[in-house]
Coordinates of N, CA and C in Angstrom, one line a residue:
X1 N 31.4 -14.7 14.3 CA 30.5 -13.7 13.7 C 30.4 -12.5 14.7
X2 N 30.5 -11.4 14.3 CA 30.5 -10.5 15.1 C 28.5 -10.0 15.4
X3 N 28.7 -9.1 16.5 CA 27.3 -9.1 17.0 C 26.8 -8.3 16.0
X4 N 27.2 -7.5 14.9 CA 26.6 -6.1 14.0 C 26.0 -6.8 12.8
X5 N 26.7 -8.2 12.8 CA 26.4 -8.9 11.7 C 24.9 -9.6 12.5
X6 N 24.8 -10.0 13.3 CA 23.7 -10.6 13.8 C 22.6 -10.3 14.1
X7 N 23.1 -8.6 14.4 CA 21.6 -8.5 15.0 C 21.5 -7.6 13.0
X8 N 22.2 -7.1 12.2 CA 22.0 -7.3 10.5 C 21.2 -8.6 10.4
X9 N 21.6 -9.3 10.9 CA 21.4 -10.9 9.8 C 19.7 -10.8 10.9
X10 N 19.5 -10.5 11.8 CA 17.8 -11.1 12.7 C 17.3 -9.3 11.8
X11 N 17.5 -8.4 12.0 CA 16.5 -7.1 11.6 C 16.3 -7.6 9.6
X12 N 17.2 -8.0 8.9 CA 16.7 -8.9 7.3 C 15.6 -9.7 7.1
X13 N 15.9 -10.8 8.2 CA 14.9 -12.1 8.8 C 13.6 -11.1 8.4
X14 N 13.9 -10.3 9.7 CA 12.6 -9.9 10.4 C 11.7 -8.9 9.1
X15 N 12.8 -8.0 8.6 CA 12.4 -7.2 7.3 C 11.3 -8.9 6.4
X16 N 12.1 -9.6 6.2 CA 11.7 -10.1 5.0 C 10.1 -11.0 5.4
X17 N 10.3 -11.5 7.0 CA 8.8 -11.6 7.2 C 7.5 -10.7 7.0
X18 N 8.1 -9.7 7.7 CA 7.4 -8.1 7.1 C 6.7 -8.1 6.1
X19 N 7.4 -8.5 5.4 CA 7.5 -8.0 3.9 C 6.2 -9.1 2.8
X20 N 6.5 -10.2 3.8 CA 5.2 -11.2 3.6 C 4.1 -10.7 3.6
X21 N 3.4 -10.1 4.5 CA 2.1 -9.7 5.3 C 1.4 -9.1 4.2
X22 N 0.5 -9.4 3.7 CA -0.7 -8.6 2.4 C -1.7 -7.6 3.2
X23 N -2.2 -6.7 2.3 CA -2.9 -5.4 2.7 C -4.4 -6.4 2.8
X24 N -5.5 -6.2 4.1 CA -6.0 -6.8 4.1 C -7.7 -6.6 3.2
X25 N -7.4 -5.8 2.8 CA -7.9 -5.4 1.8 C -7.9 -5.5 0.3
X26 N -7.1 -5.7 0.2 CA -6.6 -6.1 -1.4 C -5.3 -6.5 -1.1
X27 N -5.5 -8.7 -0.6 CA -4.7 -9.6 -0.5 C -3.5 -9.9 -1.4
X28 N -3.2 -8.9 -2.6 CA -3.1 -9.2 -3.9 C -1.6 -8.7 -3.9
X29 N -1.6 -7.4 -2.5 CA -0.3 -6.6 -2.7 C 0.1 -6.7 -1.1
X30 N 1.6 -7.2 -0.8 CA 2.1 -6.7 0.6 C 2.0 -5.4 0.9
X31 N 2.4 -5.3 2.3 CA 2.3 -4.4 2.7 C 4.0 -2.9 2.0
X32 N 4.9 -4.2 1.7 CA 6.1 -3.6 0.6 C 5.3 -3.0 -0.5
X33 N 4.6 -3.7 -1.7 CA 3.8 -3.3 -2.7 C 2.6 -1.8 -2.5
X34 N 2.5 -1.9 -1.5 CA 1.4 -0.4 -0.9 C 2.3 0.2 -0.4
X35 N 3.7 0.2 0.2 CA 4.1 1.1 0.1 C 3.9 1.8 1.9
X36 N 3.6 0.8 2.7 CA 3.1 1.5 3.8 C 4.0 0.5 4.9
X37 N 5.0 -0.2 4.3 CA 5.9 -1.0 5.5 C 6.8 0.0 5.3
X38 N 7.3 1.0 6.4 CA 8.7 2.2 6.7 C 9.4 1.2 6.7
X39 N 9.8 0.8 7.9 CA 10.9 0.3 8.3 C 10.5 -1.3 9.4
X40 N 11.9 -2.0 9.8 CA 12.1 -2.8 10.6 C 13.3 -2.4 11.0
X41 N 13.7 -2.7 12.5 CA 14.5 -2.6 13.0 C 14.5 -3.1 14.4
X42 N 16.0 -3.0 15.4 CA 15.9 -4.3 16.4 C 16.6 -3.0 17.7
X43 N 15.8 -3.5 19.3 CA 15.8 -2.7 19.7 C 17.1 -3.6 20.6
X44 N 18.1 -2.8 21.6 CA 19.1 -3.5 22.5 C 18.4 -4.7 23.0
X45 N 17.2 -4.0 23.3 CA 16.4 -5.9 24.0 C 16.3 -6.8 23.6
X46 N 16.0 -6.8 22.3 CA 15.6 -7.9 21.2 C 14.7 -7.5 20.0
X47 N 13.8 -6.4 20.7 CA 12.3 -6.4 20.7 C 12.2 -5.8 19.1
X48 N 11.5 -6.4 18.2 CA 11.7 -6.1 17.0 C 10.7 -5.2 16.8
X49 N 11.0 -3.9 16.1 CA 10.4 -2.5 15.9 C 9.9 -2.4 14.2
X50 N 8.7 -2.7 13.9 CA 8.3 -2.4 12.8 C 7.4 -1.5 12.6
X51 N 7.6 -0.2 11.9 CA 7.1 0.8 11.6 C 6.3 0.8 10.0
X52 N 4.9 1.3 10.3 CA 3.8 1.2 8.9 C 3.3 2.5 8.8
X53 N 2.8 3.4 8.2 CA 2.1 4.0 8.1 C 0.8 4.2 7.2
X54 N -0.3 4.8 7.7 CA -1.8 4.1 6.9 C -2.1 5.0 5.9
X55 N -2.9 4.7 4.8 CA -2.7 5.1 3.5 C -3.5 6.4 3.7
X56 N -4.5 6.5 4.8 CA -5.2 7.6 5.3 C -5.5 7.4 6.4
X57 N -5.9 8.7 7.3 CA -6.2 8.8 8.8 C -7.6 7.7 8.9
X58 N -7.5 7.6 9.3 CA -8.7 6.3 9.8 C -9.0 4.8 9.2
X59 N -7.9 4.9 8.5 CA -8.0 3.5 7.9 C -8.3 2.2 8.6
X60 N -9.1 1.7 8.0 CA -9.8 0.2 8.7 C -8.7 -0.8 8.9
X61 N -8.1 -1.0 7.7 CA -7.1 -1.5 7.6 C -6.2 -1.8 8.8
X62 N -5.2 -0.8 9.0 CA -4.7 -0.7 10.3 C -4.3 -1.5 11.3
X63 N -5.8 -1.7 11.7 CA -5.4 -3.0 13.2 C -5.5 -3.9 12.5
X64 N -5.8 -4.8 11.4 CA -5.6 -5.7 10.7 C -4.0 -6.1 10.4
X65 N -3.7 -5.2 9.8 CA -2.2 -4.5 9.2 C -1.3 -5.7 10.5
X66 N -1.4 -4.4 11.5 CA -0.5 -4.3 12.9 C -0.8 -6.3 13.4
X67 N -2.2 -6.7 13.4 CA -1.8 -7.5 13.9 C -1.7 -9.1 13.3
X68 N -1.7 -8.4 11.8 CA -0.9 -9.6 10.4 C 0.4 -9.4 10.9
X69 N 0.8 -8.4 11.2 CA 2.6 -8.8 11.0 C 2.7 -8.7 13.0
X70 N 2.2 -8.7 13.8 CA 2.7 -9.7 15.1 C 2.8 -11.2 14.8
X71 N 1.3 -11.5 14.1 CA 1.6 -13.1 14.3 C 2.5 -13.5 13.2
X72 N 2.7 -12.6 12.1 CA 3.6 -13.3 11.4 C 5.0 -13.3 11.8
X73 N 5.5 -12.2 12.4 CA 6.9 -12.5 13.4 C 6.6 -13.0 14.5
X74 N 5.8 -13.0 15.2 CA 6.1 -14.6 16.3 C 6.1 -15.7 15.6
X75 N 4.8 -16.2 14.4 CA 5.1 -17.4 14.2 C 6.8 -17.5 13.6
X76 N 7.3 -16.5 13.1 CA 8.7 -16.2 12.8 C 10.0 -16.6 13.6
X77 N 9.0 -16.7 15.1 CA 10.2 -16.9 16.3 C 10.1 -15.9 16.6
X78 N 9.9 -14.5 16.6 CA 10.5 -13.3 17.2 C 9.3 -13.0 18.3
X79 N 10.3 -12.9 19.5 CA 9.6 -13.3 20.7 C 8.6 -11.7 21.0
X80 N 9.5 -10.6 21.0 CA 9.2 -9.3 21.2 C 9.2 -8.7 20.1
X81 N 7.5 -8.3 19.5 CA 7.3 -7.3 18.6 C 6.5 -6.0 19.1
X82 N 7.2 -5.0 18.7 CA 6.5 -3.7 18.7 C 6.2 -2.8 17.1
X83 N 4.7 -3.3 16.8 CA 4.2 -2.6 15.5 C 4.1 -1.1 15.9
X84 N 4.5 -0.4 15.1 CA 4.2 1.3 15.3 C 3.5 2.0 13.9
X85 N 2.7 2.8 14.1 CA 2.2 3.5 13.1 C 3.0 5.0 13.1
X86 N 3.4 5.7 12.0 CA 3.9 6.4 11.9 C 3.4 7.7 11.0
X87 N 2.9 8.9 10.9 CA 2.1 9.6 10.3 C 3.3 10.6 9.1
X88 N 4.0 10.7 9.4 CA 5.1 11.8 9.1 C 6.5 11.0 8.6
X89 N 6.8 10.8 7.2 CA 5.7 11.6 6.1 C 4.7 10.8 5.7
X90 N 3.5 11.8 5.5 CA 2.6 10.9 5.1 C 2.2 10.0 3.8
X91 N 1.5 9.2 4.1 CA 1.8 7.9 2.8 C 1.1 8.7 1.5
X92 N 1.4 8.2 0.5 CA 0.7 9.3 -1.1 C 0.7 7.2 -2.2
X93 N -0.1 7.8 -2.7 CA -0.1 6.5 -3.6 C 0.9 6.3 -4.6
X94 N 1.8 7.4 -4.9 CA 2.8 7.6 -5.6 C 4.3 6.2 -4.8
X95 N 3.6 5.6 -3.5 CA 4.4 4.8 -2.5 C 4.3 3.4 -3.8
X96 N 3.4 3.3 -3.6 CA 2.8 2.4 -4.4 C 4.3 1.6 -5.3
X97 N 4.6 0.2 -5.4 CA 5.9 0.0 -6.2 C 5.2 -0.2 -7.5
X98 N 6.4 -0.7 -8.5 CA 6.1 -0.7 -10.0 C 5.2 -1.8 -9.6
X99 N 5.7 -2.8 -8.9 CA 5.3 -4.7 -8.8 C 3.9 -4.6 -8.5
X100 N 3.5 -3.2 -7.2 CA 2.2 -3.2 -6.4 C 1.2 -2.8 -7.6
X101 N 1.7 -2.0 -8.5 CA 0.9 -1.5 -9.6 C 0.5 -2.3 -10.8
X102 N 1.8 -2.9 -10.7 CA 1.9 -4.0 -12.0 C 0.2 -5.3 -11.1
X103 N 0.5 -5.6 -10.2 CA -0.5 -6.6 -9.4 C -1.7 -6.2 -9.2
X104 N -1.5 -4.6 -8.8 CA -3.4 -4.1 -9.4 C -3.9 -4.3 -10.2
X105 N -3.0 -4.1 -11.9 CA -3.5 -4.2 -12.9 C -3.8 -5.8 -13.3
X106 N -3.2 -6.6 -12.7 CA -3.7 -8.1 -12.9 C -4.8 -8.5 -12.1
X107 N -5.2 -7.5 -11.4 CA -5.9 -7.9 -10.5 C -7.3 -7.0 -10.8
X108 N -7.5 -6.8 -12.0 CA -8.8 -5.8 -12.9 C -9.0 -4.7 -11.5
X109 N -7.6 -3.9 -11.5 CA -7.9 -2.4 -10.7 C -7.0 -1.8 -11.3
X110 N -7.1 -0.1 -11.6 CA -6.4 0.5 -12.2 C -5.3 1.4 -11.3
X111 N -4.2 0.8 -11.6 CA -3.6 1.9 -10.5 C -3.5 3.3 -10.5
X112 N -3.6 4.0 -9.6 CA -3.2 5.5 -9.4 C -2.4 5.9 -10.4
X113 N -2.8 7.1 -10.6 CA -1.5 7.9 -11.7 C -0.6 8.5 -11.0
X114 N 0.6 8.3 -11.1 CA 1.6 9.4 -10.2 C 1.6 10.8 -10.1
X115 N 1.4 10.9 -8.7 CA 1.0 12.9 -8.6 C 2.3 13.3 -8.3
X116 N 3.1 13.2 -8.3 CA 4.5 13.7 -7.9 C 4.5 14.6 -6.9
X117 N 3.8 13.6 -4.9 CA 3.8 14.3 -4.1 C 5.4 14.5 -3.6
X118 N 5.5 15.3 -2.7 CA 7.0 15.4 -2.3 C 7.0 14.5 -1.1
X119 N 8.0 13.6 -1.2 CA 8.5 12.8 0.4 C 8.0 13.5 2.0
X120 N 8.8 14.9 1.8 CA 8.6 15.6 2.9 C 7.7 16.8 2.9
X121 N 7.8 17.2 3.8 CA 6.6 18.3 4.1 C 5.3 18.2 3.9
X122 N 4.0 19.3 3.5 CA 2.7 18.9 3.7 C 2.4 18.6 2.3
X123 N 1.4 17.4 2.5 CA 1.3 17.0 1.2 C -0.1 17.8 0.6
X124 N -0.1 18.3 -0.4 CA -0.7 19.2 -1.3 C -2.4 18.6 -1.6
X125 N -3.5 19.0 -1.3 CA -4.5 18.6 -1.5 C -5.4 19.3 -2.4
X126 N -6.0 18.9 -3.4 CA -7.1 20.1 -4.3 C -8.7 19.2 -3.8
X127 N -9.4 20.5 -4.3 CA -10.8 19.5 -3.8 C -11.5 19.6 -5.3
X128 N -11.2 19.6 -6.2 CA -11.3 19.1 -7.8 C -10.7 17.8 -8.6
X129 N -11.6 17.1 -8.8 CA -10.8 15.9 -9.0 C -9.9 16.1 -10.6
X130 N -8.7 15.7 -10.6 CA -7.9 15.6 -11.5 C -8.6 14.8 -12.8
X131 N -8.9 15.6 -14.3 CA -9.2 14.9 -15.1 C -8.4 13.5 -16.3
X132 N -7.8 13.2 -15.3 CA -7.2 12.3 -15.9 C -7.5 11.2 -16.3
X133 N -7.2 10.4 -17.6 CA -7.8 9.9 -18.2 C -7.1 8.3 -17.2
X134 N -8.1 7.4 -17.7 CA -7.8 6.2 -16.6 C -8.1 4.7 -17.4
X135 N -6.8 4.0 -17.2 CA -7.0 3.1 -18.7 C -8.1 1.5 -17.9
X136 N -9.0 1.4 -18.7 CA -9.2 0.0 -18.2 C -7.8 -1.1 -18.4
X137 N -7.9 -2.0 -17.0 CA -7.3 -2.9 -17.1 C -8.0 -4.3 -17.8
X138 N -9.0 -3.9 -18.3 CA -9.2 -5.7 -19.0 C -8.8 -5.4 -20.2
X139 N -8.8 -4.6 -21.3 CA -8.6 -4.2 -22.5 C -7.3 -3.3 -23.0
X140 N -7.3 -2.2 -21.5 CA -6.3 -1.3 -22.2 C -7.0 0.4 -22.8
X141 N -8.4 0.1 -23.1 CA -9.1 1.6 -23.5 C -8.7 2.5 -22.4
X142 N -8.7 3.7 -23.0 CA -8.7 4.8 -22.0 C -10.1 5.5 -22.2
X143 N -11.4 4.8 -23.0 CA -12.5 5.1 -23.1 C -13.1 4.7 -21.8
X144 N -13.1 5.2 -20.8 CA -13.9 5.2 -19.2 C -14.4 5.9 -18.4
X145 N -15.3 5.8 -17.8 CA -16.0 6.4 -17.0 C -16.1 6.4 -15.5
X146 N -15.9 7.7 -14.9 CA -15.7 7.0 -12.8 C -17.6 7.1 -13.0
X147 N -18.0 5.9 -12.1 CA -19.4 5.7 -12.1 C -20.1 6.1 -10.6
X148 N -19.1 5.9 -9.9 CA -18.7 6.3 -8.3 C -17.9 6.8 -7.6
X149 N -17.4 7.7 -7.2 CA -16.5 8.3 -6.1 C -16.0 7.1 -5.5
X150 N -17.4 6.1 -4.9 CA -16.8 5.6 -3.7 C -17.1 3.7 -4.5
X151 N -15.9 2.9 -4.1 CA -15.6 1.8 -4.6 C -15.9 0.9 -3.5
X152 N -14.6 -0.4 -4.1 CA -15.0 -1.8 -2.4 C -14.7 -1.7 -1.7
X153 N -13.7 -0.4 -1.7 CA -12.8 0.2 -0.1 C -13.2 1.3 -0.3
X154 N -12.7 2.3 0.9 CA -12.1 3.4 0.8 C -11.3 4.2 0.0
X155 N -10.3 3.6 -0.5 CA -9.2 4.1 -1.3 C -9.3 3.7 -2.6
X156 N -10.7 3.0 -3.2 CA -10.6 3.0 -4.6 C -12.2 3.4 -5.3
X157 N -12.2 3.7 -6.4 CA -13.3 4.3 -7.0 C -14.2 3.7 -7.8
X158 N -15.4 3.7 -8.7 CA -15.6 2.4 -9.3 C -16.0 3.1 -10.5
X159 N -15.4 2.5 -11.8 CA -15.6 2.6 -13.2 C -15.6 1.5 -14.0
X160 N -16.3 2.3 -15.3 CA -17.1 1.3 -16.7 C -15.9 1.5 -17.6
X161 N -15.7 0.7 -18.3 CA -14.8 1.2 -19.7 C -16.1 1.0 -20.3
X162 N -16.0 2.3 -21.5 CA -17.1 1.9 -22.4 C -16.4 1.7 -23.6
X163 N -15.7 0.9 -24.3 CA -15.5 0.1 -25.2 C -15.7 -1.5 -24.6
X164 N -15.2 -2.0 -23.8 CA -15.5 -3.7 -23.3 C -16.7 -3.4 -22.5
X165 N -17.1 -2.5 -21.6 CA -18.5 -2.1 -20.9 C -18.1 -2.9 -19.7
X166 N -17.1 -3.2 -19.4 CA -16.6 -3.9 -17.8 C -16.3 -3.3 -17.0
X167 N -17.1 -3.3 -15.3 CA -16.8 -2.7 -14.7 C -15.5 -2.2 -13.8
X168 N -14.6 -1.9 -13.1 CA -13.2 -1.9 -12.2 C -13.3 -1.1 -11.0
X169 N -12.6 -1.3 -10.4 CA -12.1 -0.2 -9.7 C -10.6 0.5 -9.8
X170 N -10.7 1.6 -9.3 CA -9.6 2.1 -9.9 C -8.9 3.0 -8.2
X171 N -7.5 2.3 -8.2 CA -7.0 2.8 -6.6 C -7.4 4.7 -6.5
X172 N -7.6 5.1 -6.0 CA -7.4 6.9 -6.1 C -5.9 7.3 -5.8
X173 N -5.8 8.7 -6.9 CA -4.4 8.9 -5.9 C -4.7 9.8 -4.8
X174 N -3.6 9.9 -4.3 CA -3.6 10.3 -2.6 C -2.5 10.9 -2.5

């Protein structure tokens, strides 16, 4: 086996442990499903380099994040981990996969609507919230109301459908 294939075959490993680790916040989606695992990668030393970036500047989350996936690659075996946060480009909930969205919605939270931020450059901010209409997930109505700006996190909002009258949260886009 050549070495290109090996240290391929340990940065996969290490990807797919990664790839395990749930948002600690809403257990429901990895850190792949949010959209906030960049990269893995392996340095000449060994030392395995996994790069995250946070869904916003101050997220709680974070050191949770960083130190779900140390212990999950040591208990992995991987002797040397270096977690990095990465700001540029910044994360948009548009990251979000079909799977992470599809699991919100099983999970009675409405996902984000796609804002079609760009990958690169500065991501576009209004200070008017977008009137978009927002489907409940227990029924499907798009008869709903935001009841709160601020939800069970940070990053989500809290609404009534008024046809079932059940309450949700709904991720925000970003």
């Amino acid at each position: 086996m050549s070495m290109c294939a090996k240290v391929e075959d340990t940065v996969l490993r290490a990807r797919e442990v990664a790839a395990c680790v749930t948002d600690p916040e809403m257990p429901m989606l990895s850190l792949v499903d949010l959209g906030v695992l960049r990269s893995v990668s392996e340095q000449p030393d060994g030392t395995i380099v996994v790069t995250i970036t946070p869904t916003y500047s101050g997220c709680p989350a974070m050191a949770t994040m960083r130190a779900d996936l140390e212990y999950a690659l040591a208990a992995a075996g991987f002797g040397k981990v270096d977690v990095r946060t990465v700001l540029t480009p910044a994360w948009t909930s548009d990251l979000i996969t079909p799977e992470g969205r599809r699991k919100l919605e099983e999970h009675g939270i409405a996902p984000p609507h796609k804002v079609g931020i760009p990958a690169a450059g500065p991501v576009p901010l209004t200070l008017r919230p977008r009137p978009a209409p927002v489907q409940c997930p227990q029924c499907d109505s798009f008869d709903t109301e935001q009841t709160s700006a601020f939800g069970s996190t940070a990053c989500k909002a809290l609404h009534r459908c008024r046809n079932c009258g059940e309450p949700f949260d709904r991720f925000k886009e970003i």
